[in-house]
Each structure stands twice: as C-alpha cells, then as structure tokens.
Coordinates of C-alpha atoms in Angstrom, one line a residue:
M78 CA 240.9 76.2 127.8
A79 CA 240.1 74.6 124.8
R80 CA 238.0 77.1 122.9
N81 CA 234.9 76.2 120.4
V82 CA 235.3 75.9 117.0
E83 CA 232.4 77.5 115.8
F84 CA 230.9 76.9 111.7
N85 CA 228.3 76.5 110.2
E86 CA 226.5 72.8 109.8
E87 CA 224.7 73.0 106.6
V88 CA 228.0 74.2 105.4
A89 CA 230.3 71.5 106.2
I90 CA 227.3 69.3 105.6
Q91 CA 227.1 70.1 102.3
K92 CA 231.1 70.3 101.6
A93 CA 231.5 66.8 103.8
M94 CA 228.2 65.1 100.8
E95 CA 230.4 66.7 98.1
V96 CA 233.5 64.2 98.6
F97 CA 232.0 61.2 100.2
W98 CA 229.6 62.0 96.6
K99 CA 233.2 61.8 95.4
K100 CA 235.2 59.1 97.0
G101 CA 232.9 57.0 98.4
Y102 CA 232.0 56.7 101.9
N103 CA 235.1 53.9 102.1
G104 CA 237.5 56.2 99.8
A105 CA 236.3 59.4 102.1
S106 CA 239.3 60.1 105.1
L107 CA 238.8 61.8 107.5
R108 CA 240.9 63.9 107.0
D109 CA 240.2 64.6 103.6
L110 CA 236.4 64.7 105.5
T111 CA 238.1 67.7 107.4
D112 CA 240.0 69.8 105.9
A113 CA 237.0 70.2 102.4
M114 CA 234.6 71.1 106.0
Q115 CA 237.6 73.6 107.6
I116 CA 236.9 72.1 111.1
N117 CA 239.7 69.6 113.2
S118 CA 238.5 66.1 114.1
S119 CA 237.7 67.1 117.7
S120 CA 235.3 69.7 116.5
L121 CA 233.6 66.5 114.7
Y122 CA 233.4 64.5 117.1
N123 CA 231.9 67.1 119.5
T124 CA 229.2 68.4 116.6
I125 CA 227.9 65.8 114.6
G126 CA 229.8 62.6 115.8
D127 CA 231.7 59.9 113.9
K128 CA 232.6 59.4 110.4
Q129 CA 229.4 56.3 110.2
E130 CA 227.3 59.6 112.2
L131 CA 229.0 62.8 109.2
F132 CA 227.3 60.1 106.1
V133 CA 224.4 59.5 107.5
R134 CA 224.1 63.0 108.3
C135 CA 225.0 63.8 104.3
V136 CA 223.6 61.2 102.7
Q137 CA 220.1 62.9 104.3
H138 CA 220.8 66.5 103.4
Y139 CA 221.2 65.0 99.5
T140 CA 217.9 63.6 99.7
D141 CA 216.7 67.1 101.4
L142 CA 218.2 68.3 97.9
R143 CA 216.5 66.5 96.0
K144 CA 212.9 66.7 97.6
Q145 CA 213.2 69.6 97.2
D146 CA 214.4 70.0 93.3
W147 CA 210.6 67.9 92.8
E148 CA 208.5 69.6 94.9
K149 CA 209.3 72.9 92.9
R150 CA 209.4 70.8 89.5
L151 CA 205.7 69.8 90.4
G152 CA 204.9 73.0 92.2
S153 CA 206.0 75.2 88.2
K154 CA 203.1 76.2 85.8
K155 CA 204.2 73.7 82.9
A156 CA 202.4 71.1 81.8
P157 CA 203.3 67.8 83.3
F158 CA 204.2 65.5 80.4
A159 CA 206.9 69.0 80.3
I160 CA 208.3 68.6 83.1
L161 CA 208.6 65.1 83.1
V162 CA 210.8 64.9 79.2
D163 CA 212.8 68.3 81.1
Y164 CA 213.6 65.7 84.0
I165 CA 214.5 62.6 82.1
H166 CA 216.3 65.0 79.4
E167 CA 218.4 66.9 82.9
A168 CA 219.1 63.3 84.3
V169 CA 220.6 62.3 81.3
G170 CA 222.8 65.6 81.4
V171 CA 223.8 65.0 85.2
I172 CA 224.6 61.5 83.9
I173 CA 227.1 62.0 81.0
N174 CA 228.4 65.8 82.3
G175 CA 228.9 64.8 85.6
E176 CA 231.8 63.9 87.0
D177 CA 230.4 60.9 90.0
S178 CA 227.4 59.7 90.1
C179 CA 224.2 60.0 91.7
M180 CA 225.4 59.7 95.3
A181 CA 222.2 57.7 96.3
V182 CA 223.1 55.2 93.6
K183 CA 226.9 55.6 94.8
S184 CA 225.4 54.9 98.7
A185 CA 222.5 52.4 97.5
F186 CA 225.9 49.8 96.6
E187 CA 228.3 50.8 98.7
V188 CA 226.8 51.4 102.2
A189 CA 222.8 50.2 102.2
T190 CA 223.4 46.8 102.4
N191 CA 225.0 46.7 105.7
D192 CA 223.7 49.9 107.0
Q193 CA 219.8 50.4 108.2
R194 CA 219.8 54.1 108.7
I195 CA 220.9 55.3 105.1
K196 CA 218.7 52.0 103.5
E197 CA 216.2 53.2 105.5
I198 CA 216.6 57.1 104.1
L199 CA 217.9 56.0 100.7
I200 CA 214.1 53.7 100.1
A201 CA 212.4 57.1 101.5
D202 CA 214.2 58.5 98.8
N203 CA 213.2 56.1 96.0
D204 CA 209.5 56.5 97.3
R205 CA 209.4 60.6 97.2
A206 CA 211.0 60.0 93.7
Y207 CA 208.3 57.7 93.2
Q208 CA 205.6 59.7 93.6
F209 CA 207.2 62.5 92.1
L210 CA 207.4 60.2 89.0
Y211 CA 203.7 59.2 89.2
N212 CA 201.8 62.1 90.2
L213 CA 203.4 63.6 86.5
I214 CA 202.6 60.3 84.9
K215 CA 199.2 60.2 86.0
N216 CA 198.9 64.2 85.6
S217 CA 200.1 63.5 81.6
M218 CA 197.7 60.8 81.4
E219 CA 194.3 62.7 82.7
Q220 CA 195.8 66.0 80.5
G221 CA 196.3 63.4 77.6
Q222 CA 199.3 63.3 76.7
I223 CA 200.4 59.6 78.0
S224 CA 198.4 57.3 76.9
T225 CA 195.5 56.2 79.6
E226 CA 196.2 52.7 78.7
E227 CA 199.3 52.7 80.5
D228 CA 199.7 51.7 84.0
P229 CA 201.5 54.8 85.7
A230 CA 203.1 52.8 88.9
L231 CA 204.0 50.6 86.5
L232 CA 205.6 53.5 84.3
A233 CA 206.9 55.1 87.5
D234 CA 208.9 51.8 88.7
Y235 CA 209.7 51.2 85.1
F236 CA 212.4 54.9 85.3
N237 CA 212.6 54.8 88.1
S238 CA 215.2 51.7 88.0
T239 CA 215.9 52.3 84.2
W240 CA 217.7 55.6 85.0
T241 CA 219.9 54.0 87.6
G242 CA 220.4 50.9 84.7
W243 CA 221.7 54.4 82.6
Y244 CA 224.4 55.6 85.3
E245 CA 225.7 52.2 85.6
S246 CA 226.1 52.0 81.7
Y247 CA 227.6 55.1 81.3
I248 CA 230.4 54.2 84.0
L249 CA 231.0 51.1 82.5
H250 CA 230.8 52.3 78.5
K251 CA 231.1 56.1 78.5
D252 CA 228.8 56.2 75.9
P253 CA 227.3 59.2 75.5
I254 CA 224.9 59.0 72.8
K255 CA 223.8 55.5 73.6
I256 CA 222.5 57.1 77.3
K257 CA 220.7 60.0 75.1
R258 CA 219.0 57.1 72.5
M259 CA 217.8 55.0 75.5
A260 CA 216.3 57.9 77.0
E261 CA 214.3 59.2 73.9
Y262 CA 213.6 56.0 73.1
F263 CA 211.8 55.6 77.1
I264 CA 209.9 60.1 75.6
K265 CA 209.0 58.4 72.7
Q266 CA 207.5 55.2 74.5
L267 CA 205.6 57.3 77.1
S268 CA 204.3 59.7 74.0
K269 CA 202.2 57.0 72.1

C-alpha cells in the first residue's frame, strides 16, 4: 500500500510561489516545483492538482500576502501621506534590489491573457491596490497634505499603472537612479 505523504500545504505553496516568481509559469518545470515543495509529483496531483492549479493557488497566495500588507499599513498610526511615501520608497527598493519583478506583473503579462482564473485574481488584486492607494490619497487630502483640487481616483489609477512602468524601465535599463528620480517626482507632484 502506498504511503500518504503529509506536508504543510501553506509552506509548500509558498515554496512553489517562489519558483514561479523566479522562473515564471512557462520556465518552471514540474520537477523544479516538486523539488522546492519537497514532495513527489503524485503527492502534488493528489493534493493540489496539476501545474496550472498550483499556479492559480500560488498567485492567489501572493495576492493574499499583498492584501495583508496593505491592511497592516492602513491600520498603522502613521499619517496617510507618510504611509503613502513609505510605500512608494519601499516599492522602489523592491524594484531596484529585488532579483525578480512583481509576481502579479509577471503573471499578468505571461498568463493572464490566456487564463481567466489568473486574470480574475489579478483584477481583484489590482482593485485592492487601487482602493489602498485611493484611501491613502483621499485621507491625505483631508489632512491637507495633498491638494483637494486633485482627483484621488485619478491619482490612485495613475500610481497603480505608473509603478508597473517603473518595473519595466528597471528590467530594461537597470538604472536605479532613474527609478528613484521618477518616484521622487511623483511624491513631489502629490505634495504640491
């Protein structure tokens, strides 16, 4: 009789997510994934399903982590504008110091056009990112740190799409100064 392999599914999903994040969906082999998860392929198929299902679970896990981060930031005692500025600086740090780009951005370009479930997860993530930014911007306006003549919805959409462009720029040019300057310019424009 075959022995059931027990494993911590959350840890396994995290490890698989890291493989997908580094190699992308198409670049990650089943062997890469099962080695990282420390399980065999039959255990993967019996508990999670195929590579596609694993990828869906990993993208969901990634976006859940982002959601938790945003909720934590919104719950802090800092002023909304300070949270926003910290978030922008941290995003720049991730872009220029991280080995891999944002998994959501990678997944959007690699898989979301062909996979409705991935697209739906990424749309929900994008909507949460927008709401996070909108709340910070609107609250910053109420506290007089951003001009009330600005449209918080437009600023949130603008930043949400702009920072994706920063990823692309860094991937192509590997110029950290350029990314930092764009971020500082954006912060300066917000605080006028």
